[in-house]
Amino acid sequence: MSTELTVPGAAGTVSLIQQTALELTAAHQIASAIAGTSFVPQHFRGKPDECAVAILYGATIDFDPVTAIQQIYVIGGKPALYARAMVAVVLSKGHDIWVEEEAPGKVTVAGRRKGSDRVQKITWTTEDARRAGYTSNKKYDTDPRAMLYARASGDIARRIAPDALMGMAYTVEELELGITPESAAARSERSGVSRLRAAVPPKDEVDEAFETPAADADEATSTEAVVMMTAYQNRQMHALFRDLGIDDETVQRAGISKSLGREVESKKSLTQAEAAFIIDALKARKSQQETTPVPADDVEWPEVAEPGSEVA
């Protein structure tokens, strides 16, 4: 009997890591060719490395390279899809999703996993959205049915076929509304005041002034354009930093960069979702500071209960 060890990946077998490396190389070639074009959304434009990873991730849910870059959105290292894209992926795998009921102020979406007789339903109403604090988004006034459908369909897609979506946790609509980052920010980022201060670069490396990136005209007219931070969010953020005693602009930007996992040269360059991410974490920190006064540098932002309203 042979005493030789069997080595995984030997005898001509390509390991998963090796295969991924090959695919990433190919993805990067494509990304380098298209990253600077107008077909690429603003958050990926001019970033071939990020485009390559998006292409690689998209391949796991059967997206071609261009579709992956167009549909995948990332914030704080979390990938997300628009609700309609989630539904498309789930339907392509043979599962069923349909609108059960649609009325003013109410949308019910139903779904059934392939091979199962069990029908699951999720209902979202304007009142649900109001209680959860989502109706501050103007889209609930201009297109309430679309917003309620996005919430219900995204929820049902993830419920009946999480494997088809590779466990993707968020829809872009949720990130734009700022309704998912609360717990994600606290659990995965843990970017407390101490990290904000620790992230401050040396004075001679600090950029003094910051400019707002010019908005691309094509992006402004596109329905897929990234929604930028609102003036109200900007005021909220400034007020929260002030309340927490973090008045130094450099400290603020350094901490935001650390939290979002990208270099932020100007707070004005934040998307609406990114701003919501930071605002919610700062609110949680302020709430803890008010109830349990402690030295700011010794405390991380606390965990915040993740909101949601699902009706089976």
CSV table of C-alpha atoms in Angstrom, one decimal:
chain,number,residue,atom,x,y,z
A,1,MET,CA,0.0,0.0,0.0
A,2,SER,CA,1.4,3.4,-1.0
A,3,THR,CA,2.3,5.8,1.8
A,4,GLU,CA,2.5,8.8,-0.4
A,5,LEU,CA,0.3,11.8,0.4
A,6,THR,CA,-2.3,12.9,-2.1
A,7,VAL,CA,-1.8,16.6,-2.6
A,8,PRO,CA,-4.9,18.6,-3.6
A,9,GLY,CA,-4.4,20.3,-6.9
A,10,ALA,CA,-1.7,17.9,-8.1
A,11,ALA,CA,-1.8,15.7,-11.2
A,12,GLY,CA,-2.9,18.5,-13.4
A,13,THR,CA,-5.8,19.6,-11.2
A,14,VAL,CA,-6.1,23.4,-11.0
A,15,SER,CA,-7.0,24.6,-7.5
A,16,LEU,CA,-9.7,27.1,-6.8
A,17,ILE,CA,-7.1,29.7,-5.9
A,18,GLN,CA,-5.2,29.1,-9.1
A,19,GLN,CA,-8.3,29.3,-11.1
A,20,THR,CA,-9.4,32.5,-9.4
A,21,ALA,CA,-6.0,34.0,-10.1
A,22,LEU,CA,-6.3,33.2,-13.8
A,23,GLU,CA,-9.9,34.6,-13.9
A,24,LEU,CA,-8.8,37.8,-12.1
A,25,THR,CA,-6.0,38.3,-14.6
A,26,ALA,CA,-8.5,38.1,-17.4
A,27,ALA,CA,-11.0,40.3,-15.5
A,28,HIS,CA,-8.3,42.9,-15.0
A,29,GLN,CA,-7.5,43.0,-18.8
A,30,ILE,CA,-11.2,43.7,-19.5
A,31,ALA,CA,-11.4,46.2,-16.6
A,32,SER,CA,-8.3,48.1,-17.8
A,33,ALA,CA,-9.9,48.5,-21.2
A,34,ILE,CA,-13.2,49.8,-20.1
A,35,ALA,CA,-12.6,51.5,-16.7
A,36,GLY,CA,-12.2,54.9,-18.3
A,37,THR,CA,-15.3,54.8,-20.6
A,38,SER,CA,-18.7,56.3,-20.1
A,39,PHE,CA,-20.2,52.8,-19.9
A,40,VAL,CA,-18.7,52.5,-16.4
A,41,PRO,CA,-20.7,54.1,-13.4
A,42,GLN,CA,-19.0,56.9,-11.6
A,43,HIS,CA,-18.1,54.8,-8.5
A,44,PHE,CA,-16.0,52.4,-10.7
A,45,ARG,CA,-14.8,54.9,-13.3
A,46,GLY,CA,-11.0,55.1,-13.6
A,47,LYS,CA,-10.6,52.2,-11.1
A,48,PRO,CA,-9.5,49.1,-13.0
A,49,ASP,CA,-8.7,47.1,-9.9
A,50,GLU,CA,-12.1,47.6,-8.4
A,51,CYS,CA,-13.7,47.0,-11.8
A,52,ALA,CA,-11.8,43.7,-12.0
A,53,VAL,CA,-13.1,42.5,-8.6
A,54,ALA,CA,-16.6,43.5,-9.6
A,55,ILE,CA,-16.3,41.5,-12.8
A,56,LEU,CA,-14.9,38.5,-10.9
A,57,TYR,CA,-17.8,38.7,-8.3
A,58,GLY,CA,-20.3,39.2,-11.0
A,59,ALA,CA,-19.2,35.9,-12.7
A,60,THR,CA,-20.3,34.0,-9.6
A,61,ILE,CA,-23.9,35.1,-10.3
A,62,ASP,CA,-23.6,34.7,-14.1
A,63,PHE,CA,-23.1,38.3,-15.0
A,64,ASP,CA,-21.1,39.2,-18.0
A,65,PRO,CA,-18.3,41.8,-17.3
A,66,VAL,CA,-20.2,44.9,-18.5
A,67,THR,CA,-23.4,43.9,-16.6
A,68,ALA,CA,-21.4,43.3,-13.5
A,69,ILE,CA,-19.9,46.7,-13.5
A,70,GLN,CA,-23.3,48.3,-14.3
A,71,GLN,CA,-25.3,46.5,-11.7
A,72,ILE,CA,-22.9,45.8,-8.7
A,73,TYR,CA,-22.6,48.6,-6.1
A,74,VAL,CA,-20.2,48.5,-3.2
A,75,ILE,CA,-20.2,50.4,0.1
A,76,GLY,CA,-18.0,49.6,3.1
A,77,GLY,CA,-16.8,46.4,1.3
A,78,LYS,CA,-20.4,45.1,0.9
A,79,PRO,CA,-21.6,44.3,-2.6
A,80,ALA,CA,-25.2,45.0,-3.5
A,81,LEU,CA,-27.6,44.8,-6.5
A,82,TYR,CA,-30.6,46.8,-7.6
A,83,ALA,CA,-33.7,44.9,-6.6
A,84,ARG,CA,-34.7,44.3,-10.2
A,85,ALA,CA,-31.3,42.8,-10.9
A,86,MET,CA,-31.7,40.5,-7.9
A,87,VAL,CA,-35.1,39.4,-9.2
A,88,ALA,CA,-33.6,38.8,-12.6
A,89,VAL,CA,-30.8,36.6,-11.2
A,90,VAL,CA,-33.3,34.6,-9.1
A,91,LEU,CA,-35.7,34.1,-12.1
A,92,SER,CA,-32.8,33.0,-14.3
A,93,LYS,CA,-32.2,30.1,-11.9
A,94,GLY,CA,-35.8,28.8,-12.4
A,95,HIS,CA,-37.3,30.2,-9.2
A,96,ASP,CA,-40.6,32.2,-9.3
A,97,ILE,CA,-41.3,35.8,-8.2
A,98,TRP,CA,-44.4,37.7,-8.9
A,99,VAL,CA,-46.5,40.6,-7.7
A,100,GLU,CA,-49.3,39.3,-5.6
A,101,GLU,CA,-51.0,42.6,-4.8
A,102,GLU,CA,-50.4,46.2,-5.8
A,103,ALA,CA,-52.5,49.0,-4.5
A,104,PRO,CA,-51.9,52.6,-3.4
A,105,GLY,CA,-49.6,52.5,-0.5
A,106,LYS,CA,-49.1,48.8,-0.5
A,107,VAL,CA,-47.2,46.1,-2.5
A,108,THR,CA,-47.1,42.4,-1.9
A,109,VAL,CA,-44.6,40.3,-3.7
A,110,ALA,CA,-44.7,36.5,-3.6
A,111,GLY,CA,-42.0,33.9,-4.5
A,112,ARG,CA,-41.6,30.2,-4.8
A,113,ARG,CA,-38.3,28.3,-4.9
A,114,LYS,CA,-37.8,25.9,-7.8
A,115,GLY,CA,-39.1,22.5,-7.0
A,116,SER,CA,-41.0,23.7,-3.9
A,117,ASP,CA,-44.8,24.1,-3.4
A,118,ARG,CA,-44.3,26.6,-0.6
A,119,VAL,CA,-45.2,30.2,-1.6
A,120,GLN,CA,-43.7,32.9,0.5
A,121,LYS,CA,-45.0,36.5,0.6
A,122,ILE,CA,-43.7,39.8,1.8
A,123,THR,CA,-45.7,43.0,2.0
A,124,TRP,CA,-44.5,46.5,2.3
A,125,THR,CA,-46.8,49.5,2.9
A,126,THR,CA,-46.2,53.2,3.1
A,127,GLU,CA,-46.9,53.0,6.8
A,128,ASP,CA,-44.2,50.4,7.2
A,129,ALA,CA,-41.8,52.6,5.4
A,130,ARG,CA,-42.8,55.6,7.5
A,131,ARG,CA,-42.4,53.8,10.8
A,132,ALA,CA,-39.0,52.6,9.7
A,133,GLY,CA,-38.0,56.2,8.8
A,134,TYR,CA,-37.5,55.5,5.1
A,135,THR,CA,-40.0,58.0,3.7
A,136,SER,CA,-37.6,60.9,4.2
A,137,ASN,CA,-36.4,59.8,0.8
A,138,LYS,CA,-38.2,61.9,-1.8
A,139,LYS,CA,-38.6,58.9,-4.1
A,140,TYR,CA,-41.4,57.7,-1.7
A,141,ASP,CA,-43.3,60.8,-2.8
A,142,THR,CA,-42.5,60.7,-6.5
A,143,ASP,CA,-42.7,56.9,-7.1
A,144,PRO,CA,-43.9,55.1,-4.0
A,145,ARG,CA,-45.0,51.9,-5.7
A,146,ALA,CA,-41.5,51.5,-7.2
A,147,MET,CA,-39.9,52.0,-3.8
A,148,LEU,CA,-42.2,49.6,-2.0
A,149,TYR,CA,-41.8,47.0,-4.8
A,150,ALA,CA,-38.0,47.3,-4.5
A,151,ARG,CA,-38.2,46.6,-0.8
A,152,ALA,CA,-40.6,43.7,-1.1
A,153,SER,CA,-39.0,42.1,-4.2
A,154,GLY,CA,-35.5,42.4,-2.9
A,155,ASP,CA,-36.6,40.8,0.4
A,156,ILE,CA,-38.4,37.9,-1.3
A,157,ALA,CA,-35.5,37.2,-3.7
A,158,ARG,CA,-33.0,36.9,-0.8
A,159,ARG,CA,-35.5,34.8,1.2
A,160,ILE,CA,-36.3,32.1,-1.4
A,161,ALA,CA,-32.9,31.9,-3.2
A,162,PRO,CA,-30.0,33.2,-1.2
A,163,ASP,CA,-27.7,30.7,-3.0
A,164,ALA,CA,-28.5,32.2,-6.4
A,165,LEU,CA,-27.4,35.6,-5.0
A,166,MET,CA,-24.4,34.1,-3.2
A,167,GLY,CA,-25.7,35.4,0.1
A,168,MET,CA,-25.8,39.0,-1.0
A,169,ALA,CA,-27.3,40.9,1.9
A,170,TYR,CA,-28.3,44.3,0.5
A,171,THR,CA,-30.1,46.0,-2.4
A,172,VAL,CA,-28.8,49.3,-3.8
A,173,GLU,CA,-32.1,50.8,-2.9
A,174,GLU,CA,-31.5,49.9,0.7
A,175,LEU,CA,-28.0,51.4,0.7
A,176,GLU,CA,-29.3,54.6,-1.0
A,177,LEU,CA,-31.9,54.9,1.7
A,178,GLY,CA,-29.3,54.3,4.4
A,179,ILE,CA,-31.3,51.5,6.0
A,180,THR,CA,-28.7,48.7,6.2
A,181,PRO,CA,-25.5,50.3,7.3
A,182,GLU,CA,-26.4,50.7,11.0
A,183,SER,CA,-25.5,47.2,12.2
A,184,ALA,CA,-23.0,46.5,9.4
A,185,ALA,CA,-21.1,49.7,10.3
A,186,ALA,CA,-21.0,48.7,14.0
A,187,ARG,CA,-20.2,45.0,13.5
A,188,SER,CA,-17.8,45.0,10.6
A,189,GLU,CA,-16.2,48.4,10.6
A,190,ARG,CA,-15.8,49.2,14.3
A,191,SER,CA,-14.5,52.6,13.4
A,192,GLY,CA,-14.7,54.4,16.8
A,193,VAL,CA,-13.5,57.8,17.7
A,194,SER,CA,-10.1,56.3,18.6
A,195,ARG,CA,-9.8,55.0,15.0
A,196,LEU,CA,-10.8,58.4,13.7
A,197,ARG,CA,-7.9,60.0,15.6
A,198,ALA,CA,-5.5,57.2,14.9
A,199,ALA,CA,-6.1,57.6,11.2
A,200,VAL,CA,-4.9,61.2,11.1
A,201,PRO,CA,-1.9,61.6,8.7
A,202,PRO,CA,1.1,63.7,9.6
A,203,LYS,CA,0.5,67.4,9.2
A,204,ASP,CA,2.9,67.8,6.3
A,205,GLU,CA,0.9,65.1,4.4
A,206,VAL,CA,-2.5,66.7,4.9
A,207,ASP,CA,-4.4,68.1,2.0
A,208,GLU,CA,-5.5,71.6,2.9
A,209,ALA,CA,-8.5,72.3,0.7
A,210,PHE,CA,-10.8,69.9,-1.0
A,211,GLU,CA,-12.9,70.3,-4.2
A,212,THR,CA,-16.2,68.7,-5.1
A,213,PRO,CA,-15.6,66.3,-8.1
A,214,ALA,CA,-17.4,67.6,-11.1
A,215,ALA,CA,-20.5,65.6,-11.8
A,216,ASP,CA,-20.5,63.8,-15.1
A,217,ALA,CA,-23.4,64.9,-17.3
A,218,ASP,CA,-24.1,61.4,-18.5
A,219,GLU,CA,-24.3,60.1,-14.9
A,220,ALA,CA,-26.7,62.9,-14.0
A,221,THR,CA,-29.2,61.8,-16.6
A,222,SER,CA,-28.8,58.1,-16.1
A,223,THR,CA,-31.3,56.1,-14.0
A,224,GLU,CA,-28.3,54.1,-12.7
A,225,ALA,CA,-26.4,57.2,-11.6
A,226,VAL,CA,-25.1,57.2,-8.0
A,227,VAL,CA,-27.1,59.4,-5.7
A,228,MET,CA,-24.8,61.9,-4.0
A,229,MET,CA,-25.0,63.1,-0.4
A,230,THR,CA,-27.8,65.6,0.2
A,231,ALA,CA,-27.3,69.0,1.8
A,232,TYR,CA,-29.4,67.8,4.7
A,233,GLN,CA,-27.0,64.8,5.2
A,234,ASN,CA,-24.0,67.1,5.1
A,235,ARG,CA,-25.5,69.3,7.8
A,236,GLN,CA,-26.4,66.2,9.9
A,237,MET,CA,-22.8,64.9,9.6
A,238,HIS,CA,-21.3,68.3,10.6
A,239,ALA,CA,-23.6,68.6,13.6
A,240,LEU,CA,-22.8,65.0,14.8
A,241,PHE,CA,-19.1,65.5,14.5
A,242,ARG,CA,-19.4,68.8,16.4
A,243,ASP,CA,-21.5,67.1,19.2
A,244,LEU,CA,-18.9,64.4,19.5
A,245,GLY,CA,-16.1,67.0,19.8
A,246,ILE,CA,-14.5,66.0,16.5
A,247,ASP,CA,-14.0,69.4,14.9
A,248,ASP,CA,-10.8,68.8,13.0
A,249,GLU,CA,-11.6,68.4,9.3
A,250,THR,CA,-8.6,66.2,8.7
A,251,VAL,CA,-9.6,63.8,11.5
A,252,GLN,CA,-13.1,63.6,10.1
A,253,ARG,CA,-11.9,62.8,6.6
A,254,ALA,CA,-9.3,60.3,7.7
A,255,GLY,CA,-11.9,58.4,9.8
A,256,ILE,CA,-14.5,58.4,7.1
A,257,SER,CA,-11.9,57.0,4.6
A,258,LYS,CA,-11.0,54.3,7.1
A,259,SER,CA,-14.7,53.4,7.6
A,260,LEU,CA,-15.6,53.2,3.9
A,261,GLY,CA,-12.4,51.5,2.8
A,262,ARG,CA,-11.5,54.1,0.2
A,263,GLU,CA,-9.7,57.4,0.2
A,264,VAL,CA,-12.1,60.3,0.8
A,265,GLU,CA,-10.5,63.6,-0.3
A,266,SER,CA,-13.7,65.5,0.3
A,267,LYS,CA,-16.9,64.8,2.3
A,268,LYS,CA,-18.8,66.3,-0.6
A,269,SER,CA,-17.7,63.3,-2.7
A,270,LEU,CA,-19.7,60.9,-0.5
A,271,THR,CA,-22.7,59.2,-2.0
A,272,GLN,CA,-26.1,59.3,-0.2
A,273,ALA,CA,-25.6,55.7,1.0
A,274,GLU,CA,-22.0,56.4,2.2
A,275,ALA,CA,-23.2,59.5,4.1
A,276,ALA,CA,-26.0,57.5,5.7
A,277,PHE,CA,-23.4,54.8,6.7
A,278,ILE,CA,-21.3,57.4,8.6
A,279,ILE,CA,-24.3,59.3,10.0
A,280,ASP,CA,-25.9,56.2,11.5
A,281,ALA,CA,-22.6,55.2,13.1
A,282,LEU,CA,-22.1,58.7,14.6
A,283,LYS,CA,-25.6,58.7,15.9
A,284,ALA,CA,-25.0,55.4,17.7
A,285,ARG,CA,-21.8,56.7,19.1
A,286,LYS,CA,-23.6,59.9,20.4
A,287,SER,CA,-26.4,57.8,21.9
A,288,GLN,CA,-23.9,55.7,23.8
A,289,GLN,CA,-22.0,58.8,25.0
A,290,GLU,CA,-25.2,60.4,26.3
A,291,THR,CA,-26.3,57.3,28.3
A,292,THR,CA,-22.9,56.1,29.5
A,293,PRO,CA,-20.4,59.0,29.6
A,294,VAL,CA,-16.9,57.6,28.9
A,295,PRO,CA,-13.6,58.9,27.5
A,296,ALA,CA,-14.1,59.3,23.8
A,297,ASP,CA,-10.8,57.7,22.8
A,298,ASP,CA,-11.6,54.5,24.7
A,299,VAL,CA,-15.0,53.7,23.1
A,300,GLU,CA,-16.0,52.2,19.7
A,301,TRP,CA,-19.2,53.0,18.1
A,302,PRO,CA,-21.8,50.6,19.5
A,303,GLU,CA,-23.9,48.1,17.6
A,304,VAL,CA,-27.3,49.2,16.4
A,305,ALA,CA,-30.3,47.0,15.9
A,306,GLU,CA,-30.8,46.3,12.2
A,307,PRO,CA,-34.2,47.6,11.1
A,308,GLY,CA,-36.6,45.9,8.7
A,309,SER,CA,-40.2,45.1,8.3
A,310,GLU,CA,-41.1,41.7,6.7
A,311,VAL,CA,-44.6,40.3,6.5
A,312,ALA,CA,-44.8,36.6,5.6
